[in-house]
Amino acid sequence: DAKTTQPPSMDCAEGRAANLPCNHSTISGNEYVYWYRQIHSQGPQYIIHGLKNNETNEMASLIITEDRKSSTLILPHATLRDTAVYYCIVILGGDDMRFGAGTRLTVKP
Amino acid sequence: NAGVTQTPKFQVLKTGQSMTLQCAQDMNHEYMSWYRQDPGMGLRLIHYSVGAGITDQGEVPNGYNVSRSTTEDFPLRLLSAAPSQTSVYFCASSTSWGAGEKLFFGSGTQLSVL
């Protein structure tokens, strides 16, 4: 069962903000939203996670809608090195973290 | 602090051969897991462990064995390799198996079974 829906691919111009959407309409009250990315064939890298409130760290911002049915990952100033597959994951504490197909983001010069 | 270390990086096996993929972490993490990734697909969970002596199956456990005798190590064993096990394998760890934790991944092992 896919808990999240993401577009398969997106493009973004270098230096502009990249906004990656994720739908999770069946999310339950205690489930977290996580974002990871995978650059080429490297191991996935943690980006950010949140429960209800918007979150920001040195890599990105996470905006979660009030009803929690969708979220957006924002890379404020995308660089070529941000080209990667981005995974949105919804998980309850103690569950296995399962990755879907993700969104392939291509940052173009 | 090396993080999560996987060996080997590349391996070629013949059908029916056995081998062990090694995974070690030096962060004193309780939770460790193994994923496989096939071309164009996301990661699928094979096995996981919430602490030394405790293991459980993920989505695709068939053909793989694991054990967790120490906190640091979580080897993945292929007893009789099959071409369907050709994949890239990732090991991951986190502080604990719970809400709010983040996974740290190794750099992967690319396995080909001929």
PDB file of C-alpha atoms in Angstrom:
ATOM      1  CA  ASP A   1       0.000   0.000   0.000  1.00  0.00           C
ATOM      2  CA  ALA A   2       1.435   3.321  -1.104  1.00  0.00           C
ATOM      3  CA  LYS A   3       0.984   5.845   1.671  1.00  0.00           C
ATOM      4  CA  THR A   4       2.347   8.733  -0.404  1.00  0.00           C
ATOM      5  CA  THR A   5       1.995  10.038  -3.939  1.00  0.00           C
ATOM      6  CA  GLN A   6       4.737  12.055  -5.603  1.00  0.00           C
ATOM      7  CA  PRO A   7       5.219  13.262  -9.175  1.00  0.00           C
ATOM      8  CA  PRO A   8       7.764  11.060 -10.957  1.00  0.00           C
ATOM      9  CA  SER A   9       9.911  13.955 -12.131  1.00  0.00           C
ATOM     10  CA  MET A  10      10.419  17.714 -11.852  1.00  0.00           C
ATOM     11  CA  ASP A  11      12.816  20.300 -13.215  1.00  0.00           C
ATOM     12  CA  CYS A  12      14.118  23.392 -11.480  1.00  0.00           C
ATOM     13  CA  ALA A  13      16.393  26.221 -12.585  1.00  0.00           C
ATOM     14  CA  GLU A  14      19.634  26.633 -10.691  1.00  0.00           C
ATOM     15  CA  GLY A  15      19.347  29.286  -7.993  1.00  0.00           C
ATOM     16  CA  ARG A  16      15.571  29.091  -7.857  1.00  0.00           C
ATOM     17  CA  ALA A  17      13.499  27.427  -5.159  1.00  0.00           C
ATOM     18  CA  ALA A  18      12.551  23.813  -5.752  1.00  0.00           C
ATOM     19  CA  ASN A  19       9.137  22.881  -4.400  1.00  0.00           C
ATOM     20  CA  LEU A  20       8.504  19.152  -4.233  1.00  0.00           C
ATOM     21  CA  PRO A  21       4.930  18.085  -3.423  1.00  0.00           C
ATOM     22  CA  CYS A  22       3.751  14.972  -1.650  1.00  0.00           C
ATOM     23  CA  ASN A  23       0.222  13.740  -1.051  1.00  0.00           C
ATOM     24  CA  HIS A  24      -0.514  11.592   1.981  1.00  0.00           C
ATOM     25  CA  SER A  25      -4.281  11.765   2.275  1.00  0.00           C
ATOM     26  CA  THR A  26      -4.575   8.712   4.558  1.00  0.00           C
ATOM     27  CA  ILE A  27      -2.031   9.906   7.114  1.00  0.00           C
ATOM     28  CA  SER A  28      -2.957   9.204  10.715  1.00  0.00           C
ATOM     29  CA  GLY A  29      -2.550  11.565  13.638  1.00  0.00           C
ATOM     30  CA  ASN A  30       0.708  10.096  14.939  1.00  0.00           C
ATOM     31  CA  GLU A  31       2.479   9.521  11.632  1.00  0.00           C
ATOM     32  CA  TYR A  32       5.532  11.573  10.743  1.00  0.00           C
ATOM     33  CA  VAL A  33       6.412  12.911   7.313  1.00  0.00           C
ATOM     34  CA  TYR A  34      10.030  12.269   6.346  1.00  0.00           C
ATOM     35  CA  TRP A  35      12.039  13.363   3.337  1.00  0.00           C
ATOM     36  CA  TYR A  36      15.173  11.657   2.072  1.00  0.00           C
ATOM     37  CA  ARG A  37      17.120  12.065  -1.132  1.00  0.00           C
ATOM     38  CA  GLN A  38      19.356   9.795  -3.152  1.00  0.00           C
ATOM     39  CA  ILE A  39      22.056  11.316  -5.314  1.00  0.00           C
ATOM     40  CA  HIS A  40      22.941   9.056  -8.227  1.00  0.00           C
ATOM     41  CA  SER A  41      23.629   5.612  -6.774  1.00  0.00           C
ATOM     42  CA  GLN A  42      24.697   6.698  -3.306  1.00  0.00           C
ATOM     43  CA  GLY A  43      22.885   5.714  -0.125  1.00  0.00           C
ATOM     44  CA  PRO A  44      19.832   7.848   0.711  1.00  0.00           C
ATOM     45  CA  GLN A  45      20.444  10.955   2.775  1.00  0.00           C
ATOM     46  CA  TYR A  46      18.095  12.277   5.449  1.00  0.00           C
ATOM     47  CA  ILE A  47      16.788  15.789   4.751  1.00  0.00           C
ATOM     48  CA  ILE A  48      14.055  16.701   7.210  1.00  0.00           C
ATOM     49  CA  HIS A  49      10.991  15.390   9.012  1.00  0.00           C
ATOM     50  CA  GLY A  50       7.915  16.776  10.765  1.00  0.00           C
ATOM     51  CA  LEU A  51       4.707  15.830  12.505  1.00  0.00           C
ATOM     52  CA  LYS A  52       2.333  18.792  12.410  1.00  0.00           C
ATOM     53  CA  ASN A  53       4.324  21.995  12.355  1.00  0.00           C
ATOM     54  CA  ASN A  54       6.415  23.373   9.542  1.00  0.00           C
ATOM     55  CA  GLU A  55      10.092  22.639   9.947  1.00  0.00           C
ATOM     56  CA  THR A  56      13.307  24.218   8.681  1.00  0.00           C
ATOM     57  CA  ASN A  57      16.915  23.135   8.858  1.00  0.00           C
ATOM     58  CA  GLU A  58      20.116  23.954   7.026  1.00  0.00           C
ATOM     59  CA  MET A  59      19.102  21.871   4.032  1.00  0.00           C
ATOM     60  CA  ALA A  60      15.427  22.554   3.457  1.00  0.00           C
ATOM     61  CA  SER A  61      12.004  23.569   4.728  1.00  0.00           C
ATOM     62  CA  LEU A  62       9.022  21.290   5.172  1.00  0.00           C
ATOM     63  CA  ILE A  63       5.538  22.742   4.861  1.00  0.00           C
ATOM     64  CA  ILE A  64       2.703  20.507   6.084  1.00  0.00           C
ATOM     65  CA  THR A  65      -0.881  21.518   5.357  1.00  0.00           C
ATOM     66  CA  GLU A  66      -3.204  22.068   8.284  1.00  0.00           C
ATOM     67  CA  ASP A  67      -5.165  18.887   7.539  1.00  0.00           C
ATOM     68  CA  ARG A  68      -1.807  17.051   7.130  1.00  0.00           C
ATOM     69  CA  LYS A  69      -2.956  15.433   3.904  1.00  0.00           C
ATOM     70  CA  SER A  70      -0.113  16.893   1.893  1.00  0.00           C
ATOM     71  CA  SER A  71       3.292  18.466   2.320  1.00  0.00           C
ATOM     72  CA  THR A  72       5.916  20.333   0.318  1.00  0.00           C
ATOM     73  CA  LEU A  73       9.661  20.103   0.563  1.00  0.00           C
ATOM     74  CA  ILE A  74      11.346  23.374  -0.310  1.00  0.00           C
ATOM     75  CA  LEU A  75      14.985  23.688  -1.354  1.00  0.00           C
ATOM     76  CA  PRO A  76      15.357  27.470  -1.196  1.00  0.00           C
ATOM     77  CA  HIS A  77      18.207  27.945  -3.668  1.00  0.00           C
ATOM     78  CA  ALA A  78      18.654  24.800  -5.730  1.00  0.00           C
ATOM     79  CA  THR A  79      22.109  23.949  -7.023  1.00  0.00           C
ATOM     80  CA  LEU A  80      23.237  21.381  -9.568  1.00  0.00           C
ATOM     81  CA  ARG A  81      24.287  19.160  -6.656  1.00  0.00           C
ATOM     82  CA  ASP A  82      20.655  18.961  -5.553  1.00  0.00           C
ATOM     83  CA  THR A  83      19.830  16.847  -8.604  1.00  0.00           C
ATOM     84  CA  ALA A  84      18.601  13.610  -7.029  1.00  0.00           C
ATOM     85  CA  VAL A  85      15.614  11.388  -6.351  1.00  0.00           C
ATOM     86  CA  TYR A  86      13.577  12.728  -3.437  1.00  0.00           C
ATOM     87  CA  TYR A  87      11.516  10.375  -1.309  1.00  0.00           C
ATOM     88  CA  CYS A  88       8.540  11.395   0.821  1.00  0.00           C
ATOM     89  CA  ILE A  89       7.740   8.832   3.508  1.00  0.00           C
ATOM     90  CA  VAL A  90       4.946   8.663   6.048  1.00  0.00           C
ATOM     91  CA  ILE A  91       5.729   6.550   9.071  1.00  0.00           C
ATOM     92  CA  LEU A  92       4.397   5.758  12.485  1.00  0.00           C
ATOM     93  CA  GLY A  93       6.958   5.493  15.224  1.00  0.00           C
ATOM     94  CA  GLY A  94       8.234   1.951  15.344  1.00  0.00           C
ATOM     95  CA  ASP A  95       7.137   1.076  11.827  1.00  0.00           C
ATOM     96  CA  ASP A  96       9.473   0.032   9.052  1.00  0.00           C
ATOM     97  CA  MET A  97      10.528   2.897   6.840  1.00  0.00           C
ATOM     98  CA  ARG A  98       9.456   2.033   3.289  1.00  0.00           C
ATOM     99  CA  PHE A  99      10.555   3.983   0.242  1.00  0.00           C
ATOM    100  CA  GLY A 100       8.457   4.450  -2.891  1.00  0.00           C
ATOM    101  CA  ALA A 101       9.637   5.532  -6.323  1.00  0.00           C
ATOM    102  CA  GLY A 102      10.129   9.176  -5.319  1.00  0.00           C
ATOM    103  CA  THR A 103      10.490  12.316  -7.464  1.00  0.00           C
ATOM    104  CA  ARG A 104      13.476  12.716  -9.726  1.00  0.00           C
ATOM    105  CA  LEU A 105      14.507  16.386  -9.448  1.00  0.00           C
ATOM    106  CA  THR A 106      16.744  17.756 -12.154  1.00  0.00           C
ATOM    107  CA  VAL A 107      18.331  21.143 -11.491  1.00  0.00           C
ATOM    108  CA  LYS A 108      19.273  22.827 -14.744  1.00  0.00           C
ATOM    109  CA  PRO A 109      21.829  25.602 -15.265  1.00  0.00           C
TER     110      PRO A 109
ATOM    111  CA  ASN B   1      33.548   8.253  13.185  1.00  0.00           C
ATOM    112  CA  ALA B   2      32.977   6.269   9.985  1.00  0.00           C
ATOM    113  CA  GLY B   3      29.167   6.001  10.213  1.00  0.00           C
ATOM    114  CA  VAL B   4      27.734   2.980   8.367  1.00  0.00           C
ATOM    115  CA  THR B   5      30.311   0.895   6.516  1.00  0.00           C
ATOM    116  CA  GLN B   6      29.380  -1.724   3.911  1.00  0.00           C
ATOM    117  CA  THR B   7      31.687  -4.262   2.341  1.00  0.00           C
ATOM    118  CA  PRO B   8      32.284  -5.236  -0.377  1.00  0.00           C
ATOM    119  CA  LYS B   9      31.315  -2.415  -2.740  1.00  0.00           C
ATOM    120  CA  PHE B  10      30.992  -4.746  -5.711  1.00  0.00           C
ATOM    121  CA  GLN B  11      30.499  -8.489  -5.967  1.00  0.00           C
ATOM    122  CA  VAL B  12      29.828 -10.958  -8.760  1.00  0.00           C
ATOM    123  CA  LEU B  13      28.450 -14.379  -7.881  1.00  0.00           C
ATOM    124  CA  LYS B  14      27.433 -17.454  -9.797  1.00  0.00           C
ATOM    125  CA  THR B  15      23.989 -18.914  -9.289  1.00  0.00           C
ATOM    126  CA  GLY B  16      23.955 -21.130  -6.217  1.00  0.00           C
ATOM    127  CA  GLN B  17      26.957 -19.553  -4.518  1.00  0.00           C
ATOM    128  CA  SER B  18      26.682 -18.164  -1.024  1.00  0.00           C
ATOM    129  CA  MET B  19      28.078 -14.964   0.393  1.00  0.00           C
ATOM    130  CA  THR B  20      27.730 -12.488   3.237  1.00  0.00           C
ATOM    131  CA  LEU B  21      27.328  -8.751   2.835  1.00  0.00           C
ATOM    132  CA  GLN B  22      28.875  -6.979   5.767  1.00  0.00           C
ATOM    133  CA  CYS B  23      27.459  -3.933   7.539  1.00  0.00           C
ATOM    134  CA  ALA B  24      29.002  -2.199  10.531  1.00  0.00           C
ATOM    135  CA  GLN B  25      28.160   1.034  12.325  1.00  0.00           C
ATOM    136  CA  ASP B  26      30.152   2.876  14.969  1.00  0.00           C
ATOM    137  CA  MET B  27      27.395   5.147  16.277  1.00  0.00           C
ATOM    138  CA  ASN B  28      26.051   2.722  18.906  1.00  0.00           C
ATOM    139  CA  HIS B  29      22.737   2.573  17.054  1.00  0.00           C
ATOM    140  CA  GLU B  30      20.165   0.043  18.202  1.00  0.00           C
ATOM    141  CA  TYR B  31      18.226  -0.160  14.941  1.00  0.00           C
ATOM    142  CA  MET B  32      19.737  -1.577  11.755  1.00  0.00           C
ATOM    143  CA  SER B  33      18.160  -2.643   8.503  1.00  0.00           C
ATOM    144  CA  TRP B  34      18.877  -3.935   5.008  1.00  0.00           C
ATOM    145  CA  TYR B  35      17.278  -2.667   1.803  1.00  0.00           C
ATOM    146  CA  ARG B  36      17.595  -3.650  -1.814  1.00  0.00           C
ATOM    147  CA  GLN B  37      17.157  -1.317  -4.740  1.00  0.00           C
ATOM    148  CA  ASP B  38      16.418  -2.489  -8.256  1.00  0.00           C
ATOM    149  CA  PRO B  39      16.784  -0.264 -11.332  1.00  0.00           C
ATOM    150  CA  GLY B  40      14.226   2.545 -11.439  1.00  0.00           C
ATOM    151  CA  MET B  41      12.646   1.521  -8.183  1.00  0.00           C
ATOM    152  CA  GLY B  42      12.659   2.706  -4.617  1.00  0.00           C
ATOM    153  CA  LEU B  43      14.204   0.810  -1.749  1.00  0.00           C
ATOM    154  CA  ARG B  44      12.541  -2.331  -0.415  1.00  0.00           C
ATOM    155  CA  LEU B  45      13.111  -3.512   3.132  1.00  0.00           C
ATOM    156  CA  ILE B  46      14.609  -7.003   3.475  1.00  0.00           C
ATOM    157  CA  HIS B  47      15.259  -7.497   7.197  1.00  0.00           C
ATOM    158  CA  TYR B  48      15.679  -5.300  10.209  1.00  0.00           C
ATOM    159  CA  SER B  49      16.862  -5.479  13.801  1.00  0.00           C
ATOM    160  CA  VAL B  50      15.827  -3.392  16.802  1.00  0.00           C
ATOM    161  CA  GLY B  51      18.754  -4.533  18.920  1.00  0.00           C
ATOM    162  CA  ALA B  52      21.332  -7.238  19.437  1.00  0.00           C
ATOM    163  CA  GLY B  53      19.718 -10.667  19.302  1.00  0.00           C
ATOM    164  CA  ILE B  54      16.491  -9.398  17.704  1.00  0.00           C
ATOM    165  CA  THR B  55      15.694  -9.563  13.990  1.00  0.00           C
ATOM    166  CA  ASP B  56      12.543  -9.460  11.914  1.00  0.00           C
ATOM    167  CA  GLN B  57      11.441  -9.690   8.304  1.00  0.00           C
ATOM    168  CA  GLY B  58      10.645  -6.786   6.016  1.00  0.00           C
ATOM    169  CA  GLU B  59       8.879  -6.698   2.657  1.00  0.00           C
ATOM    170  CA  VAL B  60      11.162  -9.045   0.697  1.00  0.00           C
ATOM    171  CA  PRO B  61      12.933 -11.451   3.101  1.00  0.00           C
ATOM    172  CA  ASN B  62      12.937 -14.612   0.991  1.00  0.00           C
ATOM    173  CA  GLY B  63      16.404 -15.855   0.097  1.00  0.00           C
ATOM    174  CA  TYR B  64      18.140 -13.807   2.787  1.00  0.00           C
ATOM    175  CA  ASN B  65      19.206 -14.502   6.368  1.00  0.00           C
ATOM    176  CA  VAL B  66      20.380 -12.103   9.032  1.00  0.00           C
ATOM    177  CA  SER B  67      21.665 -12.216  12.579  1.00  0.00           C
ATOM    178  CA  ARG B  68      22.602  -9.538  15.112  1.00  0.00           C
ATOM    179  CA  SER B  69      25.109 -10.832  17.614  1.00  0.00           C
ATOM    180  CA  THR B  70      26.545  -7.398  18.413  1.00  0.00           C
ATOM    181  CA  THR B  71      25.203  -3.850  18.331  1.00  0.00           C
ATOM    182  CA  GLU B  72      27.753  -2.843  15.701  1.00  0.00           C
ATOM    183  CA  ASP B  73      27.317  -5.545  13.053  1.00  0.00           C
ATOM    184  CA  PHE B  74      24.376  -6.708  10.964  1.00  0.00           C
ATOM    185  CA  PRO B  75      25.471  -9.087   8.187  1.00  0.00           C
ATOM    186  CA  LEU B  76      23.165 -10.166   5.362  1.00  0.00           C
ATOM    187  CA  ARG B  77      23.609 -13.711   4.085  1.00  0.00           C
ATOM    188  CA  LEU B  78      22.650 -15.120   0.722  1.00  0.00           C
ATOM    189  CA  LEU B  79      22.652 -18.904   1.128  1.00  0.00           C
ATOM    190  CA  SER B  80      22.119 -19.799  -2.537  1.00  0.00           C
ATOM    191  CA  ALA B  81      22.310 -16.790  -4.826  1.00  0.00           C
ATOM    192  CA  ALA B  82      19.819 -16.417  -7.664  1.00  0.00           C
ATOM    193  CA  PRO B  83      19.818 -13.990 -10.632  1.00  0.00           C
ATOM    194  CA  SER B  84      16.734 -12.317  -9.098  1.00  0.00           C
ATOM    195  CA  GLN B  85      18.978 -11.155  -6.268  1.00  0.00           C
ATOM    196  CA  THR B  86      21.012  -8.985  -8.592  1.00  0.00           C
ATOM    197  CA  SER B  87      20.547  -5.576  -7.021  1.00  0.00           C
ATOM    198  CA  VAL B  88      22.150  -2.794  -5.019  1.00  0.00           C
ATOM    199  CA  TYR B  89      21.999  -3.421  -1.293  1.00  0.00           C
ATOM    200  CA  PHE B  90      21.963  -0.708   1.342  1.00  0.00           C
ATOM    201  CA  CYS B  91      22.412  -1.037   5.061  1.00  0.00           C
ATOM    202  CA  ALA B  92      21.012   1.607   7.395  1.00  0.00           C
ATOM    203  CA  SER B  93      20.989   2.368  11.101  1.00  0.00           C
ATOM    204  CA  SER B  94      19.342   4.734  13.534  1.00  0.00           C
ATOM    205  CA  THR B  95      19.473   5.501  17.216  1.00  0.00           C
ATOM    206  CA  SER B  96      16.341   3.561  17.939  1.00  0.00           C
ATOM    207  CA  TRP B  97      13.234   2.167  16.298  1.00  0.00           C
ATOM    208  CA  GLY B  98      10.831   4.929  16.984  1.00  0.00           C
ATOM    209  CA  ALA B  99       9.179   8.142  15.992  1.00  0.00           C
ATOM    210  CA  GLY B 100      11.396  11.060  15.115  1.00  0.00           C
ATOM    211  CA  GLU B 101      14.478   9.005  14.331  1.00  0.00           C
ATOM    212  CA  LYS B 102      16.464   9.376  11.138  1.00  0.00           C
ATOM    213  CA  LEU B 103      18.221   6.662   9.188  1.00  0.00           C
ATOM    214  CA  PHE B 104      21.892   6.768   8.270  1.00  0.00           C
ATOM    215  CA  PHE B 105      22.759   4.763   5.155  1.00  0.00           C
ATOM    216  CA  GLY B 106      25.880   3.048   3.953  1.00  0.00           C
ATOM    217  CA  SER B 107      27.253   3.573   0.449  1.00  0.00           C
ATOM    218  CA  GLY B 108      25.849   0.314  -0.887  1.00  0.00           C
ATOM    219  CA  THR B 109      26.964  -3.030  -2.297  1.00  0.00           C
ATOM    220  CA  GLN B 110      26.340  -3.700  -5.967  1.00  0.00           C
ATOM    221  CA  LEU B 111      25.704  -7.429  -6.422  1.00  0.00           C
ATOM    222  CA  SER B 112      25.451  -9.281  -9.715  1.00  0.00           C
ATOM    223  CA  VAL B 113      24.375 -12.923  -9.833  1.00  0.00           C
ATOM    224  CA  LEU B 114      25.109 -14.667 -13.116  1.00  0.00           C
TER     225      LEU B 114
END
